[in-house]
Amino acid sequence: MSAKSSQPTLMRFFSSKKKPEATDTGRVSSEKEPKVSKESNKRSRSSSRSRSRSRSSSKSPERKLEEPEKKNRPSSSSPKQKKSKTLLEVDKEIEKHKKESEIEEAKKLLALEQEIETTSANTSKVSTNDKSFMYSSLSSIFDELEQESGRLKNIACACQFFHEVLDFTPATDTDTKIRDLTMVTYLMVNRLGPDYVPGLELGLGETLLLKALAQSTGRELPQLRKEYHVEGDIGVVAQKSRSKQRVMFKPKRLSVLEVWKGLNEIAKSEGTNSQSKKIGVINKMLTACEGTEAKFLMRSLEGKLRINFGEKSIIVALSKAIVEWQLQQQKKAITTELIVKAEEQFKEAFCQLPNYEILIKIALQEGILHMVEHSGLSPGIPLKPMLAKPTKSVSEIFDTLEGKRFTCEYKYDGERAQLHLSEDGKMHVYSRNSENMTERYPDLIPVVNELKAQNPNIKTLILDCECVAWDNETKKILPFQILSTRKRKDVQEKDIKVKVCLFAFDILYYNGESLIHKPLAERRECLYHNLKHIEGKFTFATKMDTDNVEQITKFLDQSVHDACEGLMIKTLDGKESYYEPSKRSRNWLKLKKDYLEGVGDSLDLVVVGGYIGKGKRTGWYGGFLLASYNQDTGDYETVCKIGTGFSEELLQKLHDILKPTQIEKAKPSYVYDSSNSNASPDVWFEPTILFEVKVADLTTSPVYKCGITYFGDGEKGISLRFPRFIQIRSDKSPEDATSSDQIAEMYSSQANLQ
């Protein structure tokens, strides 16, 4: 999924195997009760950019993705050919080589770290205000990460910085280390806390930020607005404005703690005077800023840090720094194997417990090499959901799951929902990306109370479900588009018009016990035994256990008839059927009726540009430029232009949505061919909405830049042939878009089948 240490291995081995990777989660559902069966700019990454100077030093030769030689595709009617390996065996081989790649990367990081000088060697790290870490040290590392484009070099730089934070206080002062490391980690990922905690969002608008900047610097608002439209970066405008400003008395320097408290105060400020309060807090921090501090403070406030350093890379750097620091304290040798083990421990713990404060505390108090045994699922904290890989035919299911017992479940056209019941009796609902949706679904609270009334023994649980729009009169499922019309905030149960039904397909935690390391067959038995059907409110995914091709085909047709998207196919027994948080596994496959031909799955892509409509589309946008998301760099890489599948009513709606997000020029994070005028849209947009797109197949392109780093020549990327709009993905953020890595893997798989 990401272009990190595992990606070169993935690309190398998938270049000769089947199975594209996708972005949509597996969903399951039904209205029936289950019956257990017996059966170029930065845009183009051109060499002219100063940031590209180190790309070659950090890019492994393995990263190059060769265009596979096309082979004759066997017809669907031809006899099934004997395979030397199942696809699950191929996955195991990939995992083995991934491990080898991680060890090799750890060696390179150790060498790089020795070359890097301490980022703030010439700067005092202690703030005179509160004896905490200075914000200038953090802004310096941000500036270095922004200028450097090599991933390994950036990890090494960030690791060195985390070392400084750990060394800042005495070894015995664990509490302060936990506090400081937690603050700088969240500021680096540009958040104030876990995704599931509401009320910590920043993302302030340009109007408020420009007003605050005008007040703190004494400059005229129209001039600042003009500079902002030229620069396209509120942080750069702030830095230039502060550098020109003269003051009689030099203010005290900012500490990380002061910035942390200030940002939290702004995020939690609400009410009639909230805007003036926010401006007051911003002014106080801005007047104390020096150098690059103003740039990154304003970017943090805007919610767009732009340091080209993804969260997965941050976790690598953080885990490496902690294990090295602990080994040094214990006077033990630092080995690549222990560095890789620490990274694995932190990643696995994070997937189950995505809270940096808790995890850093566990890592420092219990030892990072023992994190997993001291962490685990906790009701009220959403784990990262397990994901499915797409499949294009029933026969491919048997090829993939050869020799395994499996089940088929309905895949619903709804919203993935993780339902939690805590010991205090409180119910929480979380989305697939850990957003707290409890306020959006107050009508689920009485449903949970009824489940508890049916079984008083229920104390705590975590369910994996699909929340689906439901018609109580016809007793039928309604499309996702109906569900998306529900209000997202300030929902009162009495005002709800679109009713929902929960379709549970997995139980992950029950009465104090984590079940993710139990086979699916056992988890399903626990689910059916402890929870009961509630008409129109709560039920289970319709399923069928069979290994008969004809029965699966009929079941697929029945799922579509019952208003579902298709089927989920899941391994039932053994370790292969364990629930693997955050992992997209071949042990879960999704088979959609619409995608039995072509790529095999839809793509969720970010709208970054628009084309002025002509003819019947005059007055609207007639087409759109779409991009994938690069999880390593935070860039949006152009992948296709789309103009098919839109009604006039939808084009009007999209114009109303996108017009306010229009910007003067491409953002620095947009990777496109700036040398080709035909590659630029008529207008650019802020990355705000996603289109779900169906595509015939994938091809290379000199114009589009998706996955450009994988071909090694820096010239061509991957584009989509015959893209067709399906729907707006209102349940996903731009960062949840299909990744460039996924599209590169899909291209590799597809090309080898041709």
Coordinates of N, CA and C in Angstrom, one line a residue, residues 131-208:
K131 N 10.6 25.8 30.6 CA 11.6 24.7 30.6 C 11.3 23.5 29.7
S132 N 10.5 23.7 28.7 CA 10.1 22.6 27.8 C 10.8 22.8 26.5
F133 N 10.7 21.8 25.7 CA 11.3 21.8 24.4 C 10.9 23.0 23.5
M134 N 11.9 23.7 22.9 CA 11.6 24.9 22.1 C 10.9 24.6 20.8
Y135 N 10.0 25.4 20.4 CA 9.3 25.2 19.1 C 10.2 25.4 17.9
S136 N 11.2 26.2 18.1 CA 12.2 26.5 17.0 C 12.9 25.1 16.6
S137 N 13.1 24.2 17.5 CA 13.7 23.0 17.2 C 12.8 22.1 16.3
L138 N 11.5 22.2 16.6 CA 10.5 21.4 15.9 C 10.3 22.1 14.5
S139 N 10.2 23.4 14.4 CA 10.1 24.0 13.1 C 11.3 23.8 12.2
S140 N 12.5 23.7 12.8 CA 13.7 23.4 12.1 C 13.6 22.1 11.4
I141 N 13.2 21.1 12.1 CA 13.1 19.7 11.5 C 12.0 19.7 10.5
F142 N 10.9 20.5 10.7 CA 9.9 20.6 9.6 C 10.5 21.2 8.4
D143 N 11.3 22.2 8.5 CA 11.8 22.9 7.4 C 12.8 21.9 6.6
E144 N 13.5 21.1 7.4 CA 14.5 20.2 6.8 C 13.7 19.1 6.0
L145 N 12.6 18.6 6.6 CA 11.8 17.6 6.0 C 11.2 18.1 4.7
E146 N 10.8 19.4 4.7 CA 10.1 19.9 3.5 C 11.1 20.1 2.4
Q147 N 12.4 20.4 2.7 CA 13.4 20.6 1.7 C 13.9 19.3 1.1
E148 N 13.9 18.3 1.9 CA 14.5 17.0 1.6 C 13.4 16.1 1.0
S149 N 13.6 15.5 -0.2 CA 12.6 14.6 -0.8 C 12.9 13.1 -0.7
G150 N 14.1 12.8 -0.2 CA 14.4 11.4 0.0 C 13.8 10.8 1.2
R151 N 13.0 9.7 1.0 CA 12.3 9.2 2.2 C 13.2 8.6 3.3
L152 N 14.2 7.9 2.9 CA 15.1 7.3 4.0 C 15.9 8.4 4.7
K153 N 16.3 9.5 3.9 CA 17.0 10.6 4.6 C 16.0 11.3 5.5
N154 N 14.8 11.5 5.2 CA 13.8 12.1 6.0 C 13.6 11.3 7.3
I155 N 13.5 10.0 7.1 CA 13.3 9.1 8.3 C 14.5 9.3 9.3
A156 N 15.7 9.3 8.7 CA 16.9 9.4 9.5 C 16.9 10.8 10.2
C157 N 16.5 11.8 9.5 CA 16.4 13.2 10.2 C 15.4 13.2 11.3
A158 N 14.2 12.7 11.0 CA 13.2 12.7 12.1 C 13.6 11.8 13.3
C159 N 14.3 10.7 13.0 CA 14.7 9.8 14.1 C 15.7 10.5 14.9
Q160 N 16.7 11.3 14.3 CA 17.6 12.1 15.1 C 16.9 13.1 16.0
F161 N 15.9 13.7 15.4 CA 15.1 14.7 16.2 C 14.4 14.0 17.4
F162 N 13.8 12.9 17.2 CA 13.2 12.2 18.3 C 14.2 11.8 19.4
H163 N 15.4 11.5 18.9 CA 16.5 11.2 19.9 C 16.8 12.5 20.8
E164 N 16.8 13.6 20.2 CA 17.0 14.9 20.9 C 15.9 15.1 22.0
V165 N 14.6 14.8 21.6 CA 13.5 14.9 22.5 C 13.7 13.9 23.7
L166 N 14.1 12.7 23.4 CA 14.3 11.7 24.5 C 15.5 12.1 25.4
D167 N 16.5 12.7 24.8 CA 17.7 13.1 25.6 C 17.5 14.4 26.3
F168 N 16.4 15.1 26.0 CA 16.2 16.5 26.6 C 16.1 16.5 28.1
T169 N 15.4 15.4 28.6 CA 15.2 15.3 30.1 C 16.0 14.2 30.6
P170 N 16.2 14.2 32.0 CA 17.0 13.0 32.6 C 16.3 11.7 32.3
A171 N 17.1 10.7 32.2 CA 16.6 9.3 31.9 C 15.5 8.9 32.8
T172 N 15.5 9.3 34.0 CA 14.5 8.9 35.0 C 13.2 9.7 34.9
D173 N 13.2 10.8 34.2 CA 12.0 11.6 34.1 C 11.1 11.1 32.9
T174 N 10.5 10.0 33.1 CA 9.7 9.3 32.1 C 8.5 10.1 31.7
D175 N 7.8 10.7 32.7 CA 6.6 11.4 32.5 C 6.8 12.6 31.5
T176 N 7.9 13.3 31.7 CA 8.1 14.5 30.8 C 8.5 14.0 29.4
K177 N 9.2 12.9 29.3 CA 9.5 12.3 28.0 C 8.3 11.9 27.3
I178 N 7.3 11.3 28.0 CA 6.1 10.9 27.4 C 5.3 12.1 26.9
R179 N 5.3 13.1 27.7 CA 4.6 14.4 27.3 C 5.2 15.0 26.1
D180 N 6.5 15.2 26.1 CA 7.2 15.9 25.0 C 7.1 15.1 23.7
L181 N 7.3 13.8 23.8 CA 7.3 12.9 22.7 C 5.9 12.8 22.1
T182 N 4.9 12.8 22.9 CA 3.5 12.8 22.4 C 3.2 14.1 21.7
M183 N 3.6 15.2 22.3 CA 3.3 16.5 21.6 C 3.9 16.6 20.3
V184 N 5.2 16.3 20.2 CA 5.9 16.5 18.9 C 5.5 15.5 17.9
T185 N 5.1 14.3 18.3 CA 4.6 13.3 17.3 C 3.2 13.8 16.7
Y186 N 2.3 14.2 17.6 CA 1.0 14.7 17.1 C 1.2 15.9 16.2
L187 N 2.1 16.8 16.6 CA 2.3 18.0 15.8 C 2.9 17.6 14.4
M188 N 3.7 16.6 14.4 CA 4.3 16.1 13.2 C 3.3 15.5 12.2
V189 N 2.3 14.8 12.8 CA 1.2 14.2 12.0 C 0.1 15.2 11.8
N190 N 0.3 16.4 12.3 CA -0.6 17.6 12.1 C -2.0 17.3 12.7
R191 N -2.0 16.7 13.9 CA -3.2 16.5 14.7 C -3.0 16.9 16.1
L192 N -4.1 17.0 16.9 CA -4.0 17.4 18.3 C -4.3 16.2 19.2
G193 N -4.6 15.1 18.6 CA -5.0 13.9 19.3 C -5.5 12.8 18.4
P194 N -5.9 11.7 18.9 CA -6.4 10.6 18.0 C -7.6 11.0 17.2
D195 N -7.8 10.4 16.0 CA -8.8 10.7 15.1 C -10.2 10.5 15.8
Y196 N -10.3 9.6 16.7 CA -11.6 9.3 17.3 C -12.1 10.3 18.3
V197 N -11.2 11.2 18.8 CA -11.6 12.1 19.8 C -12.2 13.4 19.1
P198 N -13.4 13.7 19.3 CA -14.0 14.8 18.6 C -13.6 16.2 19.2
G199 N -13.7 17.2 18.5 CA -13.4 18.6 19.0 C -11.9 18.9 19.0
L200 N -11.1 18.2 18.2 CA -9.7 18.5 18.2 C -9.3 19.0 16.8
E201 N -10.2 19.3 15.9 CA -9.9 19.7 14.6 C -9.5 21.2 14.5
L202 N -8.5 21.4 13.6 CA -8.1 22.8 13.4 C -8.6 23.2 12.0
G203 N -7.8 23.2 11.0 CA -8.2 23.5 9.6 C -8.9 24.8 9.5
L204 N -8.3 25.9 10.1 CA -9.0 27.2 10.1 C -8.9 27.7 8.7
G205 N -9.9 28.5 8.4 CA -10.1 29.1 7.0 C -9.1 30.2 6.8
E206 N -8.8 30.5 5.5 CA -7.8 31.6 5.2 C -8.3 33.0 5.7
T207 N -9.5 33.2 5.7 CA -10.0 34.6 6.1 C -9.6 34.8 7.5
L208 N -9.9 33.9 8.4 CA -9.5 34.1 9.8 C -8.0 34.2 10.0

